[in-house]
């Protein structure tokens, strides 16, 4: 009953603020700031989620989604791959040889992760062939020591298809005449462009050449698996572990790029905390408007107290008023934020069409429009946090209102 009375009186006070233009202005500012803060936070988090999802999709075009690796190599990789295909969520397998080296040209040297692949099997687990901008995956022929590199790495080394590069390995050749570094000349057979960090650090060679290069004999480093849902790959780890020998172990794309994704996650948290300041400003505005309201309604408070209203009811009235302003601001902010986050790509595209320029120039950036992904958990967290701040902002003014003495308020009332 008390909450119902407080709600009715709080709503009447909000509607009656037109009698004091300054209080009304402060209330409108707090309402607008709350809406703007919630909307901005939802849109920014959705765009960051979109970029995160886009980066993961691009990385999955190159990196193995799920790998089975043996420290001493895997010789019978085909029977192992066939046995793992029995699971209905595993869709393909391919061998790979992994190692590190230093790739050099006449202009620069850069560290690179080498992946020895089988072109005929790679198409069943990877989409790298779709991202070739020069050359083909099938151009990797055993014995020719060809290599496919990313566009960023090719630009850094200043090489094109047909040029040669020198690969230096991190081990040494010990001969009777001395110790010499191991290196091999490779021919650039193709250039790919995925549009992510991998364009600058991964090179593909034929797995037979990689076996000779890393002295693995007939073994491979492991087999890579393609799964039905790579974003839920961890659910398959336990099954794969039960299906392989104890000497083998399992790696996923998430663990291999964990440092990158941790950095993205931390960046999202920091940006979110910075944008919370907008909501905090709205909360301070609610404090200011309620303090002014308490001062202007001292006579009403005194009348209510003389009619038998308890201090707790007076406090509840003003807390309800702050909650209503905050809730309305959050509701409008959530609606606008969800709409803007959903259609921001189309909106920016329309602005580009009307203005005649590109926010993301396809010749420079890897994306042509702003990616976005609305996650309802983020919406709930933002709206809940904003409502909590609105309630906390109402505590002090409500406490001040509960301390108003009826006798003092009516004595000086004109």
XYZ file of C-alpha atoms in Angstrom:
414
model
C 0.000 0.000 0.000
C 2.821 2.411 0.923
C 4.607 1.769 -2.392
C 1.355 2.415 -4.291
C 0.822 5.754 -2.510
C 4.456 6.730 -3.034
C 4.187 5.847 -6.721
C 1.074 7.993 -7.221
C 2.504 11.012 -5.385
C 5.896 10.603 -7.122
C 4.188 10.648 -10.533
C 2.196 13.773 -9.568
C 5.410 15.513 -8.505
C 7.051 14.667 -11.838
C 4.079 16.085 -13.756
C 3.913 19.176 -11.545
C 7.506 20.192 -12.166
C 6.340 22.618 -14.831
C 5.664 25.107 -12.056
C 9.428 25.418 -11.525
C 11.197 25.698 -14.865
C 14.677 25.185 -13.427
C 13.756 21.947 -11.642
C 11.990 20.808 -14.787
C 15.107 21.559 -16.849
C 17.357 19.600 -14.483
C 14.965 16.646 -14.553
C 14.831 16.664 -18.348
C 18.639 16.779 -18.489
C 18.927 13.822 -16.113
C 16.345 11.873 -18.134
C 18.115 12.684 -21.425
C 21.561 11.888 -20.001
C 20.328 8.524 -18.703
C 18.821 7.672 -22.097
C 21.923 8.833 -23.969
C 24.269 6.935 -21.672
C 22.341 3.651 -21.924
C 21.936 4.010 -25.697
C 25.635 4.822 -26.260
C 26.828 1.978 -24.063
C 24.597 -0.576 -25.814
C 25.684 0.602 -29.278
C 29.408 0.658 -28.438
C 29.314 -2.779 -26.807
C 27.380 -4.167 -29.785
C 29.924 -2.755 -32.255
C 32.801 -4.170 -30.211
C 31.020 -7.533 -30.101
C 30.631 -7.291 -33.870
C 34.332 -6.601 -34.391
C 35.221 -9.449 -32.026
C 32.941 -11.847 -33.907
C 34.285 -10.671 -37.280
C 37.900 -11.149 -36.194
C 37.134 -14.634 -34.912
C 35.436 -15.617 -38.178
C 38.384 -14.365 -40.214
C 40.910 -16.132 -37.988
C 38.939 -19.370 -38.274
C 39.452 -19.219 -42.038
C 43.155 -19.879 -41.454
C 43.781 -21.347 -38.008
C 42.768 -24.912 -37.125
C 39.473 -25.009 -35.253
C 40.485 -28.106 -33.304
C 43.848 -29.857 -33.460
C 45.227 -33.172 -32.284
C 48.988 -32.894 -31.778
C 51.706 -35.373 -30.906
C 54.969 -34.218 -29.350
C 56.872 -36.800 -31.394
C 54.639 -36.425 -34.433
C 51.786 -38.557 -35.760
C 52.559 -41.231 -38.353
C 49.192 -42.884 -38.933
C 47.220 -39.667 -39.213
C 44.696 -40.927 -41.770
C 43.204 -43.739 -39.596
C 43.058 -41.309 -36.660
C 41.219 -38.720 -38.745
C 38.747 -41.298 -40.035
C 37.988 -42.487 -36.498
C 37.312 -38.930 -35.306
C 34.914 -38.343 -38.212
C 32.505 -40.777 -36.577
C 31.300 -37.912 -34.411
C 28.475 -36.130 -36.231
C 29.789 -32.661 -35.239
C 33.233 -33.234 -36.793
C 33.042 -32.537 -40.510
C 36.580 -32.941 -41.850
C 40.254 -33.490 -41.086
C 43.606 -32.689 -42.644
C 47.283 -33.163 -41.683
C 49.559 -30.278 -40.827
C 53.162 -29.640 -39.908
C 53.863 -26.633 -37.721
C 57.103 -24.796 -37.130
C 58.654 -21.376 -36.812
C 61.229 -19.550 -38.878
C 62.561 -16.219 -40.058
C 61.420 -15.175 -43.507
C 63.763 -12.766 -45.287
C 63.759 -10.786 -48.491
C 66.111 -8.164 -49.856
C 64.354 -5.486 -47.811
C 63.313 -7.005 -44.479
C 63.229 -10.071 -42.222
C 60.221 -11.144 -40.178
C 59.315 -14.082 -37.972
C 56.653 -16.391 -39.357
C 54.625 -19.398 -38.286
C 54.849 -22.069 -40.953
C 52.026 -24.493 -41.602
C 52.692 -27.453 -43.821
C 49.376 -28.449 -45.400
C 48.009 -30.911 -47.922
C 46.119 -28.817 -50.534
C 43.713 -31.635 -51.396
C 42.789 -32.191 -47.732
C 43.000 -28.557 -46.613
C 39.849 -27.533 -48.490
C 37.800 -29.788 -46.183
C 38.880 -27.957 -43.021
C 39.823 -24.425 -44.111
C 38.503 -21.599 -46.289
C 41.933 -20.181 -47.104
C 41.496 -21.008 -50.803
C 38.598 -18.507 -50.971
C 40.837 -15.679 -49.787
C 43.643 -16.016 -52.312
C 44.171 -12.693 -54.097
C 47.037 -14.041 -56.217
C 47.872 -17.659 -56.916
C 46.067 -20.789 -55.769
C 46.358 -23.239 -52.895
C 46.932 -26.038 -55.424
C 50.120 -24.247 -56.539
C 51.829 -25.838 -53.552
C 53.554 -28.841 -55.100
C 55.846 -31.145 -53.090
C 59.492 -30.665 -53.914
C 59.123 -27.177 -55.379
C 59.291 -25.459 -51.970
C 56.585 -22.924 -52.689
C 55.013 -20.760 -50.004
C 51.755 -18.825 -49.588
C 51.951 -15.692 -47.439
C 49.501 -13.060 -46.228
C 49.082 -9.701 -47.914
C 50.454 -7.755 -44.937
C 53.542 -9.970 -44.798
C 54.017 -9.627 -48.562
C 53.827 -5.840 -48.260
C 56.340 -5.858 -45.412
C 58.793 -8.036 -47.331
C 58.020 -6.171 -50.576
C 57.551 -9.381 -52.545
C 55.008 -10.585 -55.105
C 54.162 -13.943 -56.620
C 57.237 -15.352 -58.345
C 59.773 -13.731 -56.007
C 62.059 -15.728 -53.741
C 62.421 -15.501 -49.974
C 64.903 -17.111 -47.603
C 63.590 -19.102 -44.646
C 65.993 -19.415 -41.719
C 65.244 -22.066 -39.093
C 65.924 -21.785 -35.363
C 68.260 -24.815 -35.320
C 71.793 -25.351 -36.581
C 73.697 -27.710 -38.858
C 76.772 -29.172 -37.160
C 79.420 -30.203 -39.693
C 83.119 -31.121 -39.472
C 84.018 -27.657 -40.727
C 81.824 -25.772 -38.272
C 78.324 -24.866 -37.170
C 76.032 -23.233 -39.704
C 72.444 -21.942 -39.563
C 69.851 -23.840 -41.535
C 68.065 -21.948 -44.270
C 66.093 -22.747 -47.396
C 65.063 -20.749 -50.449
C 61.302 -20.618 -51.044
C 59.313 -19.309 -53.993
C 56.235 -17.173 -53.361
C 53.419 -19.100 -55.044
C 50.476 -17.101 -53.778
C 49.224 -14.309 -51.533
C 46.094 -14.492 -49.396
C 44.141 -11.792 -47.622
C 41.887 -12.798 -44.746
C 41.746 -9.411 -43.054
C 43.117 -10.186 -39.621
C 46.342 -10.520 -37.671
C 47.165 -13.807 -39.390
C 47.882 -11.951 -42.653
C 51.124 -10.788 -41.109
C 52.513 -13.930 -39.554
C 51.479 -17.239 -41.140
C 52.950 -18.923 -44.208
C 51.658 -22.086 -45.889
C 53.911 -24.676 -47.539
C 53.299 -28.233 -48.688
C 53.400 -30.649 -45.786
C 55.885 -32.931 -47.609
C 58.306 -30.003 -47.880
C 57.647 -29.198 -44.223
C 58.448 -32.788 -43.230
C 61.844 -32.465 -44.900
C 62.398 -28.995 -43.484
C 61.686 -29.973 -39.883
C 63.119 -33.520 -40.190
C 59.927 -35.336 -39.287
C 60.327 -38.209 -41.738
C 56.860 -39.547 -42.586
C 55.223 -38.005 -39.531
C 53.146 -34.836 -39.258
C 52.824 -32.493 -36.310
C 49.120 -33.257 -35.984
C 45.757 -33.239 -37.668
C 43.348 -30.323 -37.797
C 39.591 -30.852 -37.522
C 36.666 -28.867 -38.826
C 33.684 -28.817 -36.470
C 30.041 -27.938 -36.958
C 30.099 -24.930 -34.621
C 33.617 -23.571 -34.036
C 32.332 -21.120 -31.408
C 31.283 -24.113 -29.288
C 34.407 -26.150 -29.929
C 35.168 -26.690 -26.240
C 32.230 -29.103 -25.970
C 34.093 -31.507 -28.278
C 37.411 -31.468 -26.447
C 36.476 -34.198 -23.964
C 35.257 -36.499 -26.761
C 38.417 -36.013 -28.804
C 40.619 -36.646 -25.772
C 38.875 -39.966 -25.164
C 39.364 -40.955 -28.818
C 43.122 -40.359 -29.105
C 46.168 -42.012 -27.516
C 47.280 -40.608 -24.139
C 50.523 -39.277 -25.662
C 48.555 -36.879 -27.885
C 46.954 -33.641 -26.733
C 44.264 -31.285 -28.013
C 44.476 -27.593 -28.927
C 41.664 -25.249 -29.989
C 41.680 -21.990 -31.901
C 40.529 -20.198 -28.736
C 43.574 -21.326 -26.726
C 45.995 -20.618 -29.567
C 44.811 -16.999 -29.882
C 43.963 -16.541 -26.206
C 46.209 -13.484 -25.760
C 44.468 -11.628 -28.612
C 40.973 -12.428 -27.361
C 41.914 -11.529 -23.775
C 43.131 -8.153 -25.039
C 39.864 -7.600 -26.923
C 37.843 -8.593 -23.856
C 39.852 -6.260 -21.626
C 39.418 -3.425 -24.129
C 35.664 -3.984 -24.096
C 35.602 -3.770 -20.297
C 37.698 -0.603 -20.199
C 35.603 1.151 -22.855
C 32.448 0.097 -21.034
C 33.726 1.507 -17.734
C 34.643 4.786 -19.415
C 31.186 5.108 -20.957
C 29.534 4.409 -17.611
C 30.595 7.965 -16.728
C 27.728 9.219 -18.911
C 25.258 7.257 -16.792
C 27.009 8.480 -13.637
C 26.476 12.093 -14.796
C 22.795 11.312 -15.239
C 22.726 9.921 -11.689
C 24.246 13.157 -10.337
C 21.571 15.099 -12.226
C 18.924 12.978 -10.539
C 20.468 13.864 -7.161
C 20.410 17.560 -8.033
C 16.826 17.536 -9.304
C 15.555 15.628 -6.253
C 17.373 17.930 -3.808
C 15.772 20.911 -5.492
C 12.428 19.121 -5.459
C 12.708 18.460 -1.733
C 13.403 22.165 -1.124
C 10.427 23.247 -3.230
C 8.053 20.690 -1.689
C 8.803 21.347 1.978
C 5.243 22.605 2.518
C 3.757 19.495 0.903
C 6.016 17.287 3.017
C 4.874 19.105 6.159
C 1.222 18.654 5.232
C 1.732 14.954 4.610
C 3.523 14.582 7.929
C 0.698 16.339 9.809
C -1.788 13.983 8.113
C 0.095 11.041 9.596
C 2.617 10.135 6.945
C 5.709 8.494 8.382
C 9.238 9.625 7.431
C 9.677 6.297 5.623
C 6.719 7.139 3.343
C 8.206 10.569 2.568
C 11.534 8.952 1.712
C 9.767 6.358 -0.415
C 7.980 9.094 -2.410
C 11.199 10.752 -3.506
C 13.000 7.459 -4.101
C 10.078 6.413 -6.269
C 10.365 9.689 -8.176
C 14.070 9.115 -8.864
C 13.359 5.522 -9.857
C 10.636 6.604 -12.306
C 12.915 9.164 -13.980
C 15.724 6.592 -14.175
C 13.444 3.804 -15.418
C 11.958 5.976 -18.164
C 15.453 7.052 -19.238
C 16.685 3.443 -19.249
C 13.640 2.241 -21.215
C 14.061 4.889 -23.913
C 17.828 4.275 -24.001
C 17.393 0.510 -24.387
C 14.871 0.911 -27.210
C 16.989 3.450 -29.104
C 20.206 1.553 -28.392
C 18.856 -1.777 -29.642
C 17.435 -0.178 -32.790
C 20.646 1.737 -33.515
C 22.853 -1.270 -32.764
C 20.800 -3.433 -35.122
C 20.714 -1.026 -38.039
C 23.913 0.988 -37.571
C 25.519 -0.676 -40.580
C 22.610 0.335 -42.824
C 22.527 3.832 -41.333
C 26.247 4.396 -41.922
C 25.895 2.955 -45.422
C 23.081 5.400 -46.206
C 25.154 8.304 -44.859
C 28.083 7.192 -47.025
C 25.824 7.040 -50.069
C 24.400 10.493 -49.436
C 27.721 12.121 -48.537
C 29.769 10.355 -51.206
C 32.573 9.081 -48.959
C 33.474 5.850 -47.159
C 33.902 5.585 -43.404
C 35.846 2.382 -44.030
C 37.616 2.642 -47.371
C 37.753 -0.889 -48.872
C 41.178 -0.069 -50.310
C 42.547 0.505 -46.804
C 40.414 -1.426 -44.333
C 39.484 -5.093 -44.313
C 35.811 -4.346 -43.690
C 33.415 -2.243 -45.737
C 30.775 -1.602 -43.068
C 30.536 -1.463 -39.292
C 29.960 -4.967 -37.881
C 27.566 -5.241 -34.955
C 26.282 -8.024 -32.754
C 23.622 -7.299 -30.149
C 23.994 -9.528 -27.083
C 21.005 -9.400 -24.758
C 23.141 -10.187 -21.723
C 24.952 -6.877 -22.279
C 21.620 -5.068 -22.584
C 20.439 -6.556 -19.277
C 23.695 -5.657 -17.520
C 23.646 -2.066 -18.809
C 19.979 -1.487 -17.978
C 20.313 -3.111 -14.549
C 23.391 -1.044 -13.714
C 21.674 2.166 -14.826
C 18.598 1.422 -12.708
C 20.820 0.656 -9.720
C 22.617 3.997 -10.126
C 19.256 5.804 -10.362
C 18.081 4.177 -7.129
C 21.354 4.955 -5.348
C 21.140 8.563 -6.547
C 17.715 8.878 -4.914
C 18.825 7.737 -1.462
C 20.352 11.008 -0.199
C 17.526 13.345 -1.361
C 14.953 10.918 0.039
C 16.779 10.863 3.371
C 16.834 14.679 3.403
C 13.096 14.727 2.730
C 12.377 12.337 5.604
C 14.152 14.707 8.022
C 11.925 17.708 7.213
C 10.161 18.863 10.365
C 6.467 19.806 9.840
C 6.593 22.584 12.422
C 9.706 24.194 10.943
C 8.421 23.896 7.390
C 5.013 25.437 8.162
C 6.386 28.134 10.443
C 8.358 29.818 7.663
C 5.840 29.101 4.910
C 4.305 32.277 3.435
